[in-house]
Short mmCIF file of C-alpha atoms and ligand atoms in Angstrom, two decimals:
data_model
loop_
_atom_site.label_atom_id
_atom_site.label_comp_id
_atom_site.label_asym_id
_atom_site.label_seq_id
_atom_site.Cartn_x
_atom_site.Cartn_y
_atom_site.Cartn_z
CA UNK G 1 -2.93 -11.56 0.89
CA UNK G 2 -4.73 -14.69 0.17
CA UNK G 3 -8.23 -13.17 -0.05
CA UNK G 4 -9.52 -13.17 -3.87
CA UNK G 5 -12.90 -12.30 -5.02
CA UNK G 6 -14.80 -12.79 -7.99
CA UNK G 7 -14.68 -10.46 -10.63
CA UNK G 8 -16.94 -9.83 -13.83
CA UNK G 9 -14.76 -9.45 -17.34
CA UNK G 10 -15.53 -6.28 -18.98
CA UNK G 11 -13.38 -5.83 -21.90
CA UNK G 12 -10.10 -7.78 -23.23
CA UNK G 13 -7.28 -5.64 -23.97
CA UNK G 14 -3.69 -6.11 -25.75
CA UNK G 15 -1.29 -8.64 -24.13
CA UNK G 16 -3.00 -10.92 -21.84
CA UNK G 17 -4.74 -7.90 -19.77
CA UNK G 18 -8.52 -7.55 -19.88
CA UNK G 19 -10.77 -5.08 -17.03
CA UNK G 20 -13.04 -6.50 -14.72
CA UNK G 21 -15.38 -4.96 -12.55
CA UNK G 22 -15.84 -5.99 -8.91
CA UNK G 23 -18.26 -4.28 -6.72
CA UNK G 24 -18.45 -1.30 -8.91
CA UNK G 25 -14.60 -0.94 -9.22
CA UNK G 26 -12.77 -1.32 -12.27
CA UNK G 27 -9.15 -2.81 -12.20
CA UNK G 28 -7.12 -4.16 -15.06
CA UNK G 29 -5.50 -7.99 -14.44
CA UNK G 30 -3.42 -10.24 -16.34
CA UNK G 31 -5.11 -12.98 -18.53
CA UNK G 32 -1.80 -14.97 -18.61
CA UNK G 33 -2.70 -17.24 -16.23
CA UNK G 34 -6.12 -18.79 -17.87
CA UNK G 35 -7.41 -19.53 -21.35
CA UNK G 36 -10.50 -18.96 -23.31
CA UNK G 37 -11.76 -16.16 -21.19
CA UNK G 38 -14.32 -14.02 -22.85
CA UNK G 39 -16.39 -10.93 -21.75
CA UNK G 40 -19.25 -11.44 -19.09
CA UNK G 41 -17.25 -14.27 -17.50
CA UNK G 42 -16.82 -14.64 -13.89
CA UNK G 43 -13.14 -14.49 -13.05
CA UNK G 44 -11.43 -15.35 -9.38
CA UNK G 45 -8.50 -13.00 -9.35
CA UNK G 46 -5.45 -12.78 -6.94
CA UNK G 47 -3.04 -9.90 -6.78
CA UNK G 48 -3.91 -8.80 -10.49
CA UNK G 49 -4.01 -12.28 -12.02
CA UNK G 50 -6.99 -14.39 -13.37
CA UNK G 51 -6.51 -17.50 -11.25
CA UNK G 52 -9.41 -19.90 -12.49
CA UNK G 53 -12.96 -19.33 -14.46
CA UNK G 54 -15.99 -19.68 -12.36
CA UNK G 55 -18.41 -22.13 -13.65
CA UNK G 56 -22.23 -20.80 -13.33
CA UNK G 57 -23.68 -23.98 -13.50
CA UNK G 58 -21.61 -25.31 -10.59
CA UNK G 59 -21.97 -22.18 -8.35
CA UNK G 60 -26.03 -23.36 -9.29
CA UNK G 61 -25.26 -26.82 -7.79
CA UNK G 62 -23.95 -25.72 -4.78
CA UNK G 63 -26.52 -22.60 -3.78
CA UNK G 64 -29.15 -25.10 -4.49
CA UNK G 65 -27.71 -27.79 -2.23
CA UNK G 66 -28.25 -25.13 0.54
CA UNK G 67 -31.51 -24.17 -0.81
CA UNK G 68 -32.54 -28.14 -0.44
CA UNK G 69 -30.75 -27.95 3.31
CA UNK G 70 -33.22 -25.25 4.21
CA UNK G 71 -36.19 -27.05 3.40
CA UNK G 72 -35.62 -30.12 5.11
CA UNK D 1 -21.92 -8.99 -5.75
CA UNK D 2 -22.97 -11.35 -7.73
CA UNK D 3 -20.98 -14.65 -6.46
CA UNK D 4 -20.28 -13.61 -2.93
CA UNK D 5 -23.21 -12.37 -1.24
CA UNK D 6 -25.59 -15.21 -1.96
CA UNK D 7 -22.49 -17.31 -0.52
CA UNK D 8 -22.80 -14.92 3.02
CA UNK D 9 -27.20 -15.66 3.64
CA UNK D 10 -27.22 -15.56 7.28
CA UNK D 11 -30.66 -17.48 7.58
CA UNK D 12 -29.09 -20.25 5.12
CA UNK D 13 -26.28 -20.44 7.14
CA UNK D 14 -28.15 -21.12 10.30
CA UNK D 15 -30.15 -23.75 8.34
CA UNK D 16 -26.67 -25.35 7.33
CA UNK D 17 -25.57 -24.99 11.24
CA UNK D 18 -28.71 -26.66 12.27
CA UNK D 19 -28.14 -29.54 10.10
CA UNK D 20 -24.29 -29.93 11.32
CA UNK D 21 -25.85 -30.00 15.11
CA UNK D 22 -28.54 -32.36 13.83
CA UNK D 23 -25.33 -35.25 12.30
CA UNK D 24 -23.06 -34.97 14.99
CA UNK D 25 -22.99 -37.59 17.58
CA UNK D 26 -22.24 -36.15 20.81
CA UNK D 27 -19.89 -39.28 21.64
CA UNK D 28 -17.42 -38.19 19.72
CA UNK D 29 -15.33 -34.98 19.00
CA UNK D 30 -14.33 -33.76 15.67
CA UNK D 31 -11.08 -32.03 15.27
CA UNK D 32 -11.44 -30.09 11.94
CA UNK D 33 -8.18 -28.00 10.40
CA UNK D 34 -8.42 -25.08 7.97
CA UNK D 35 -5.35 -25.40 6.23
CA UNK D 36 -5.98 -21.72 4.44
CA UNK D 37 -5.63 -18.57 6.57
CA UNK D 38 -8.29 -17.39 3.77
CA UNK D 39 -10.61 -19.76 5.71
CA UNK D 40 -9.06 -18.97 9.25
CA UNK D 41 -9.69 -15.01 8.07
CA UNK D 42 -14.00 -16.03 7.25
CA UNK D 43 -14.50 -18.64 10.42
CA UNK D 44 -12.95 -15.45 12.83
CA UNK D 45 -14.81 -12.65 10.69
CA UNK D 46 -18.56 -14.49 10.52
CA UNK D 47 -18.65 -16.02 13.79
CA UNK D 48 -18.54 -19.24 12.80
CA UNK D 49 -17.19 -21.37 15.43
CA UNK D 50 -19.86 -20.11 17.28
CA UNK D 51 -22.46 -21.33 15.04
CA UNK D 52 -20.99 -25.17 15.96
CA UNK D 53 -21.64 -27.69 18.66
CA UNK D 54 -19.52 -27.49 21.24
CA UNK D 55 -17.78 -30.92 20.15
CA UNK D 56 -16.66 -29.36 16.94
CA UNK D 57 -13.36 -27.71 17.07
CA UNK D 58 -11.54 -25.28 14.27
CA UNK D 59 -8.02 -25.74 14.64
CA UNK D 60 -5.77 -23.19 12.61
CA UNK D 61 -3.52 -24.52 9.91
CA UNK D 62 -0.23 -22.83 8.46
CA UNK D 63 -1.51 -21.62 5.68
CA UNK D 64 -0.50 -18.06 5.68
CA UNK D 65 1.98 -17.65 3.75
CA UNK D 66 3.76 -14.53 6.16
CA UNK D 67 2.97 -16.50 9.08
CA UNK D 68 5.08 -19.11 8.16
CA UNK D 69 8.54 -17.22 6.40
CA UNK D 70 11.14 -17.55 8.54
CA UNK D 71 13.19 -14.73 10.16
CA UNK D 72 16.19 -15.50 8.54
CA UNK D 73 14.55 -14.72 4.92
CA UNK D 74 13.03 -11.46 6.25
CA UNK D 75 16.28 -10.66 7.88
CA UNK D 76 17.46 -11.41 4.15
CA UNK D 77 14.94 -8.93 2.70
CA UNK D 78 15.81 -6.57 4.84
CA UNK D 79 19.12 -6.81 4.15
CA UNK D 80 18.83 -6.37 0.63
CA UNK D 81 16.81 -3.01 0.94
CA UNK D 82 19.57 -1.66 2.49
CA UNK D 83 22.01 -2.85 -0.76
CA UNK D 84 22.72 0.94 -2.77
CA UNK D 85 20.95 1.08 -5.26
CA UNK D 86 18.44 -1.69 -4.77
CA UNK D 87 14.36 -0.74 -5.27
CA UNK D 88 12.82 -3.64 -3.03
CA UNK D 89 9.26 -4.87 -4.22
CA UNK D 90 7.00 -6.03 -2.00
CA UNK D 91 3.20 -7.61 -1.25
CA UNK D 92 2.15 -5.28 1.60
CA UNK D 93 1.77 -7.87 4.13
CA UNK D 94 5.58 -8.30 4.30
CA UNK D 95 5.99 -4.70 5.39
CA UNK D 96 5.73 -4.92 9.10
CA UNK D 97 6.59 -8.75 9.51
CA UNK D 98 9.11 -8.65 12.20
CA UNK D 99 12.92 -9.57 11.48
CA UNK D 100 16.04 -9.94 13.64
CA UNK D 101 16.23 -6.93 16.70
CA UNK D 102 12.98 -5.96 16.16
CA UNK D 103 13.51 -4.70 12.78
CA UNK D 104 11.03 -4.56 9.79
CA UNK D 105 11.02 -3.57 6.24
CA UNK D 106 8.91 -0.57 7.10
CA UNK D 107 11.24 0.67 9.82
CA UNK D 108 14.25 0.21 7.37
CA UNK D 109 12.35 2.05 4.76
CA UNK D 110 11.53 5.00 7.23
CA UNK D 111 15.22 5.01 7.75
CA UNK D 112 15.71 5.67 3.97
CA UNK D 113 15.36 1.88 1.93
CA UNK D 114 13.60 2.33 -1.12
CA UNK D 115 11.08 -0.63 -0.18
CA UNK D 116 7.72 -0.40 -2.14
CA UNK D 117 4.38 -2.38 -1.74
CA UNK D 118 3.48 -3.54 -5.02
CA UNK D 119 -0.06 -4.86 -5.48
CA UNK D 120 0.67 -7.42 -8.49
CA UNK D 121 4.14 -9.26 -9.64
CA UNK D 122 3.76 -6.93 -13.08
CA UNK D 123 4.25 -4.14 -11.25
CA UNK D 124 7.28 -4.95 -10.07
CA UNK D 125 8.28 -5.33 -13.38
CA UNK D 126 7.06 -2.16 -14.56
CA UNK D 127 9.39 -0.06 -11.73
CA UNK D 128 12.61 -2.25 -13.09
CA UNK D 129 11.48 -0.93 -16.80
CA UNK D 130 11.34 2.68 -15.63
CA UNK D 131 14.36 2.77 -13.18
CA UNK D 132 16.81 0.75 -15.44
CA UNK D 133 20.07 2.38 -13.62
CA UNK D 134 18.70 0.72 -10.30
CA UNK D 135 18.16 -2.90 -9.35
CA UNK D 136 14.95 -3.78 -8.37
CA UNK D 137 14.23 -7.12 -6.49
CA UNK D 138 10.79 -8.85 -5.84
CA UNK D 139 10.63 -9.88 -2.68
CA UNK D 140 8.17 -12.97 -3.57
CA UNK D 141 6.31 -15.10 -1.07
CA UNK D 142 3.15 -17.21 -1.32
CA UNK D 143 1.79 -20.94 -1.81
CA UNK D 144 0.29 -22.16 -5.47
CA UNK D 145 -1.70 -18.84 -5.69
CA UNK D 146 0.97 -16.46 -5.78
CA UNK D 147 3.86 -18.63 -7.57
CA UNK D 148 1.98 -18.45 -11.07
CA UNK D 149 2.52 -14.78 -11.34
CA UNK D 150 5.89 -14.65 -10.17
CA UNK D 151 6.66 -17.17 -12.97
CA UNK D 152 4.64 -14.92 -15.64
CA UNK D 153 7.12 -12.15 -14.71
CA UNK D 154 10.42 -14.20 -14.60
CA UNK D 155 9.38 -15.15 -18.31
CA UNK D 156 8.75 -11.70 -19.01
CA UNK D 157 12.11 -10.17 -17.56
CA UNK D 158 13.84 -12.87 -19.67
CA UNK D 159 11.77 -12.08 -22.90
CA UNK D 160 12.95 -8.30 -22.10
CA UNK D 161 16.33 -9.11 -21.24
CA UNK D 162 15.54 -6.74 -18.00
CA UNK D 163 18.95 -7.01 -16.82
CA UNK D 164 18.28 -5.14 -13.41
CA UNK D 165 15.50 -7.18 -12.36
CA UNK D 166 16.02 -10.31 -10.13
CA UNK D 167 12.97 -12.15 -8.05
CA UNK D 168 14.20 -13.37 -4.16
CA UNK D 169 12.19 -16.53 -4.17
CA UNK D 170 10.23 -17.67 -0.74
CA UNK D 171 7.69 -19.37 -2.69
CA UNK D 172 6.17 -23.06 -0.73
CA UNK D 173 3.99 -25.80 -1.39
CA UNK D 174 0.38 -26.80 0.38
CA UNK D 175 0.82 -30.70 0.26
CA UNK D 176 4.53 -30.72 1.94
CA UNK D 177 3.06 -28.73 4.83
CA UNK D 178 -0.01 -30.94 5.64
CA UNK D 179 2.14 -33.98 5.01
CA UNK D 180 3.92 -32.41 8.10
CA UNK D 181 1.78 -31.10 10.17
CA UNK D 182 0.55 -35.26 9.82
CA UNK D 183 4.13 -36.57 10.12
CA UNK D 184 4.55 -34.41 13.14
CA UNK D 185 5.74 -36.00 15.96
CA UNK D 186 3.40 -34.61 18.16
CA UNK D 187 0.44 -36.10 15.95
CA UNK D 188 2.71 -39.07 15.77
CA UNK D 189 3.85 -40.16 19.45
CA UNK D 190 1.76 -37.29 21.47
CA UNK D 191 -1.60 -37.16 19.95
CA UNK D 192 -1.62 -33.65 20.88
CA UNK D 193 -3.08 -32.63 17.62
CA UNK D 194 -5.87 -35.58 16.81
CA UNK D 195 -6.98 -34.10 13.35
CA UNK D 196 -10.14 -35.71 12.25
CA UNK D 197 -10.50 -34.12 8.84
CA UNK D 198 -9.18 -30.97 6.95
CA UNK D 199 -10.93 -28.58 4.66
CA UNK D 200 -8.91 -27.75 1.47
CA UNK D 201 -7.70 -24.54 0.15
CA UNK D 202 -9.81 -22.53 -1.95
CA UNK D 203 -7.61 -20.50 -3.99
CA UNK D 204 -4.73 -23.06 -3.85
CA UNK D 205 -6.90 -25.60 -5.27
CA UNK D 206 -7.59 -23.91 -8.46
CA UNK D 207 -4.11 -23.99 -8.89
CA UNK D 208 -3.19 -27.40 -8.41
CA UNK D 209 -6.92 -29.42 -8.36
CA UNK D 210 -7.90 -31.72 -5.68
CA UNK D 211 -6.29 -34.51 -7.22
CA UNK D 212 -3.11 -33.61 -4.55
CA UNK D 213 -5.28 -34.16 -1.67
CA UNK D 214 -6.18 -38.00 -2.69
CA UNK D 215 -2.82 -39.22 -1.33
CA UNK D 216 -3.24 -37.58 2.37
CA UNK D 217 -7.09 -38.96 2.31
CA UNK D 218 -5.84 -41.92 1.40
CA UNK D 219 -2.31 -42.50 3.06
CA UNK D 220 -3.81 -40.97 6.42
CA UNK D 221 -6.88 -42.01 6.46
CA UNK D 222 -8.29 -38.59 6.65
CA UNK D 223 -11.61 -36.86 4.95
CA UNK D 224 -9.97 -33.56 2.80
CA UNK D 225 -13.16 -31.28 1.61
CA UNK D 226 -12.17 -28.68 -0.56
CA UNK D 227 -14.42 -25.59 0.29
CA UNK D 228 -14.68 -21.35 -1.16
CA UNK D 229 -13.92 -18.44 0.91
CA UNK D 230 -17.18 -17.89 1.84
CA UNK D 231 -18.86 -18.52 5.45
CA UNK D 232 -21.58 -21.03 3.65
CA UNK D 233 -19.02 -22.06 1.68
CA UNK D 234 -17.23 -23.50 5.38
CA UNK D 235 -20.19 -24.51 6.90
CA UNK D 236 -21.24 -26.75 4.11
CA UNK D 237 -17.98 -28.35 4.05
CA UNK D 238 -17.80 -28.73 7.86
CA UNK D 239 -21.11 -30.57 7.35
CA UNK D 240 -19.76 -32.88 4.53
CA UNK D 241 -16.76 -34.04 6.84
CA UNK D 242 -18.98 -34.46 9.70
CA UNK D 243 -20.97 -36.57 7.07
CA UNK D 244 -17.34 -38.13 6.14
CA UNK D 245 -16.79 -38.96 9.49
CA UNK D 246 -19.53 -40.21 10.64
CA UNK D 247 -19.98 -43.33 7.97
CA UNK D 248 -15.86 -44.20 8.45
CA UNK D 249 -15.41 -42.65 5.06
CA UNK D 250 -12.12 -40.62 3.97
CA UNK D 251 -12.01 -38.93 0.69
CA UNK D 252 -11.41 -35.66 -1.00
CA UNK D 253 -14.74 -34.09 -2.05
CA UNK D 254 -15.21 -30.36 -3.50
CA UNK D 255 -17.38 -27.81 -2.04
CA UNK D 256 -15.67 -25.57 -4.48
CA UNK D 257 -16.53 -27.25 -7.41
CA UNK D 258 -17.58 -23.75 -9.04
CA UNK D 259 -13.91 -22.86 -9.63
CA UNK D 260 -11.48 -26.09 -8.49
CA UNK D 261 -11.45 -28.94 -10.89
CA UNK D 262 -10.02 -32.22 -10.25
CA UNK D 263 -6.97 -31.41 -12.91
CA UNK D 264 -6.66 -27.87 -11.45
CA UNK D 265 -4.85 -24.96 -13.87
CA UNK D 266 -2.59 -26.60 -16.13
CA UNK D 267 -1.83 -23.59 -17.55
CA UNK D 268 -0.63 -22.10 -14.45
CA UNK D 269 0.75 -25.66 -13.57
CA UNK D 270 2.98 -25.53 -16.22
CA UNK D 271 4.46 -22.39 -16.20
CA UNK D 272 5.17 -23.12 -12.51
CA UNK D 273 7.34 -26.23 -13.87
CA UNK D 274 9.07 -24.49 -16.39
CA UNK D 275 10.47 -22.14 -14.25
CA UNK D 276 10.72 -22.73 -10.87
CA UNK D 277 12.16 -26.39 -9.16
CA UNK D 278 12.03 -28.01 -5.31
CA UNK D 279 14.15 -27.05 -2.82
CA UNK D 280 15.86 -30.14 -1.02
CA UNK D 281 14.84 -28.29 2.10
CA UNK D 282 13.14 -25.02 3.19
CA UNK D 283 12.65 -23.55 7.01
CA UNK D 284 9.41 -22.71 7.87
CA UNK D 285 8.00 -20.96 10.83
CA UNK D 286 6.46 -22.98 13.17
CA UNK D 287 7.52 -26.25 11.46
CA UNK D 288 11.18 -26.27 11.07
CA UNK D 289 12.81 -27.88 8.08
CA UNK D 290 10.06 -29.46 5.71
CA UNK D 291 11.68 -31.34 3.28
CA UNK D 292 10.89 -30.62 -0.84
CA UNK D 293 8.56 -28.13 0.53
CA UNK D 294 9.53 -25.05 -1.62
CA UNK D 295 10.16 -24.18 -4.37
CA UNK D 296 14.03 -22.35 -6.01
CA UNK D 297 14.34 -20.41 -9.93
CA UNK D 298 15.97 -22.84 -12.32
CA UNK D 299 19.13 -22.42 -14.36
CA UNK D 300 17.94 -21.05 -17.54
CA UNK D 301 16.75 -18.21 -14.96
CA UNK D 302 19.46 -18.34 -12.85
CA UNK D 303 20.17 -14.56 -14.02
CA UNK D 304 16.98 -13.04 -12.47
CA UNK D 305 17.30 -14.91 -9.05
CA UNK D 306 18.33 -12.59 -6.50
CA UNK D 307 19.87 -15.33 -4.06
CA UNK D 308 22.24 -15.84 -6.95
CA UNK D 309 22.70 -12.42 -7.86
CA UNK D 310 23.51 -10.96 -4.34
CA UNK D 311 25.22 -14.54 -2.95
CA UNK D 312 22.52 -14.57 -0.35
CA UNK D 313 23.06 -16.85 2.69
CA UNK D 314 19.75 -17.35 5.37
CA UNK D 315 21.05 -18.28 8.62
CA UNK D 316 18.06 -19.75 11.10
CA UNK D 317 16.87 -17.55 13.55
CA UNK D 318 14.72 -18.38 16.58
CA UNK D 319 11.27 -16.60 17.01
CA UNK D 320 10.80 -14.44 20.71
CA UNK D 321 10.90 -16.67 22.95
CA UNK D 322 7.70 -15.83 24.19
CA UNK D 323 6.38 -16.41 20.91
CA UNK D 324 3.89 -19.29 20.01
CA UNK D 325 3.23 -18.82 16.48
CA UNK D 326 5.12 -21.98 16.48
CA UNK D 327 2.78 -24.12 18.37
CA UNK D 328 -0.61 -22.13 17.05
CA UNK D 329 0.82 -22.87 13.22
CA UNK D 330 1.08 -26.87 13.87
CA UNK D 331 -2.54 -26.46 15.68
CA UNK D 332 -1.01 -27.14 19.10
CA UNK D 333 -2.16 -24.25 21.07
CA UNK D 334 -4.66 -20.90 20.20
CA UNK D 335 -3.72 -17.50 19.94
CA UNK D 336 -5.49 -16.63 23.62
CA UNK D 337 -2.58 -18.63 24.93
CA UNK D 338 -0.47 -16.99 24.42
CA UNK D 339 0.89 -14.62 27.21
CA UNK D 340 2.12 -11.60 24.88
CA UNK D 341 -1.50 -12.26 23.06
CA UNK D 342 -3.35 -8.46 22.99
CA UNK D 343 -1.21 -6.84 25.43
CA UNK D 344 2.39 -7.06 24.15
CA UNK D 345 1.70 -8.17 21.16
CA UNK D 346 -0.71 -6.26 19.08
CA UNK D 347 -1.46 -5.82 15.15
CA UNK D 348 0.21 -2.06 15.40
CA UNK D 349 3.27 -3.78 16.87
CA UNK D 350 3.64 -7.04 16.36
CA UNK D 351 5.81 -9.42 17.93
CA UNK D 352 5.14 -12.68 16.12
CA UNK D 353 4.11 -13.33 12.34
CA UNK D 354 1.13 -14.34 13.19
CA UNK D 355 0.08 -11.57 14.37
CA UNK D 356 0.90 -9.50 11.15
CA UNK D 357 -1.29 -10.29 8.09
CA UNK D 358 -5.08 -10.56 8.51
CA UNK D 359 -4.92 -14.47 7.80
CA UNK D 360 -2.77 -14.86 10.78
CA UNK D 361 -4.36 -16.45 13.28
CA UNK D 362 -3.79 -14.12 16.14
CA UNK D 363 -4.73 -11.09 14.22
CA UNK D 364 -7.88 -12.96 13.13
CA UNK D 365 -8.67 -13.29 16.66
CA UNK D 366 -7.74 -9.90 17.80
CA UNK D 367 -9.62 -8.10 15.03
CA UNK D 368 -12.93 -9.57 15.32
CA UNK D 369 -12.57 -10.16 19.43
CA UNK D 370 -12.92 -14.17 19.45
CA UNK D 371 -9.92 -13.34 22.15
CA UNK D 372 -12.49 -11.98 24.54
CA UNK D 373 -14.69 -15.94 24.72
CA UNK D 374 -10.89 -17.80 24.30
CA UNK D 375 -9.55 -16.10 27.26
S1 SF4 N 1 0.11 -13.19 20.06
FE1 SF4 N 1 1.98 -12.42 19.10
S2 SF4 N 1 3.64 -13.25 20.30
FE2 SF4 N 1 1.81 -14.46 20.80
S3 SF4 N 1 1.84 -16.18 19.35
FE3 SF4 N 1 0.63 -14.58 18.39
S4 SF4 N 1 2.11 -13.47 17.14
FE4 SF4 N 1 3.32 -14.69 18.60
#
């Protein structure tokens, strides 16, 4: 019950709720749990609740520190 | 999927296995925990263990939150299905988790209970809305993650004055467990379990940040990496506390740094605070009685607590004797040794927790057939 994906905001909608998409599936979740979340965001949610944002440019960071692993 | 499959490259993570055999010094072992059963879930379903040297060694935390509620709060949850009148709402792990005499919320809802598996908090909420001449209790477990929501819908059944609605509260902290699993005696006096390093939470982390984790790094002189869900995302962080380890150092760094900040959620953070405070003591399975290690609804809630509301009382209950989800949730033994492993004790019917949610260390194991190299 742990496991939590990333999911891509798709609309916001009335109290706190917005869709996101994930894998093709659309689900709605509760916004109540992060702030300043706007469409085309990059959410990780956990039984129907935005946890935490994802940030691009660190998700960057970290595939290219694996790209750099696989040169050396 | 944008996010998760460029985390899963199979020829990047042999690159970032190479580089782990490359560091490690074949003098020494390294004794590695995964606190999260999200992580013990990935290193069972990718094979990862058996991407390491042989002188690196997994060892499988508590962190699953069904592995570790005691029998006397399922036997509690059970009990309160059976109440007249009572709707019980549930996360569908909790379902077949074993209680006293073999008993389970699903067989007690075969025998009539109205237990139902809710996928989010809200919808508990929404089946006390539309069934206001029943009570409906949330049966609510779960570390950092799943304690946000269950505040957002305490706050909610207040703001509604949802007078049939009460939450049983089994929510626990990350930090008290590791603290014990380092305070242990057998750590302490045995050295059974010589931990080397842990990697943090994923999911937990957003939550509460890695600031948390300084004290252990600090206090116990042990390297804390914080890493994602995915297999890369493990390797990489096994290869920064083989790094750690290596050049003496012990600190918390973040693998995860694409969703856990150092701060965490405050958001989440404080709704936590404003409704929910520690309990002096809570029984976990496996560990016993951790001290301030979970968490009890506050007064100005007190009306949508079920303990209150039904006078609930948890006696302690031992696990099956043969049972040693105890010893594989302090790290002390693995699921292939256990004797009911795979042949009593099976995901269909199982005997222990452990065996009953897919973070559980001996269904991880039976599921993707590690059982067949541990035995
Ligand atoms: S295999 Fe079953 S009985 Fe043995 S430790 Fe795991 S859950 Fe307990």
């Amino acid at each position: 019950m742990c496991l939590a994906l990333p999911a891509l905001v798709t609309e916001l909608l009335a109290d706190d709720m917005a869709l996101v998409e994930l894998g093709g599936v659309t689900k709605e979740i509760s916004m109540a749990l992060v702030e300043g979340v706007a469409v085309g965001d990059y959410v990780i949610v956990h039984v129907g609740f935005a946890l935490s944002r994802l940030d691009p440019a660190e998700a960057e960071k970290t595939l290219a520190l694996f790209a750099e692993l696989a040169q050396a | 999927m944008k996010y998760i499959d460029e985390f899963r490259d199979g020829r990047l993570a042999r690159n970032i296995a190479a580089a782990i055999a490359a560091e490690v010094r074949p003098e020494r072992r390294y004794a590695l925990m995964e606190f999260c059963g999200g992580h013990t879930h990935a290193i069972s379903r990718y094979g990862i263990e058996d991407l390491l040297p042989g002188n690196v060694q997994m060892i499988h935390g508590p962190g699953c939150p069904v592995c570790v509620l005691p029998i006397g709060r399922v036997d509690n949850a059970i009990w309160l299905a059976r109440q007249p009148g009572v709707i019980l709402c549930t996360y569908g792990d909790l379902l077949r988790v074993p209680g006293s005499a073999r008993q389970s919320l699903l067989k007690v809802k075969a025998a009539g209970a109205d237990v139902r598996m809710v996928y989010s908090a809200a919808d508990s909420l929404t089946i006390a809305r539309d069934n206001p001449d029943r009570q409906v209790v949330f049966f609510a477990i779960g570390f950092e993650t799943t304690t946000p929501p269950t505040a957002v819908v305490i706050k909610q059944a207040k703001a509604w004055g949802l007078s049939n609605y009460s939450v049983f509260c089994n929510h626990v902290l990350t930090p008290a467990a590791i603290a014990n699993i380092l305070e242990s005696p057998e750590v302490r006096e045995l050295g059974q379990v010589p931990l080397d390093g842990f990697i943090g939470p994923a999911h937990v982390s957003t939550v509460i940040g890695s600031r948390p984790y300084e004290y252990f790094a600090l206090e116990y002189q042990k390297p804390v990496v914080i890493a994602g869900f995915e297999p890369l995302d493990v390797l990489q962080a096994i290869l920064m506390l083989v790094r750690q380890l290596n050049e003496g150092r012990f600190e918390v760094e973040n693998e995860f740094s694409r969703a856990v900040t150092r701060d965490g959620n405050l958001k989440a953070q404080g709704l936590v605070a404003e409704v929910f405070e520690l309990r002096r003591v809570f029984e976990w399975r496996g560990l016993g009685l951790v001290p301030y290690s979970a968490l009890a609804i506050k007064e100005p809630f007190a009306a949508w607590d079920a303990e209150r509301r039904f006078a609930i009382e948890t006696a302690s209950v031992p696990d099956n004797r043969a049972c040693e989800c105890g010893a594989i949730l302090r790290g002390l033994k693995r699921p292939a040794e256990c004797r009911l492993f795979g042949s009593v004790c099976t995901p269909e019917n199982p005997i222990g927790s452990c065996m009953v949610s897919a973070e559980g260390a001996c269904a991880a194991y039976w599921t993707y057939g590690r059982f067949r190299q541990a035995g």
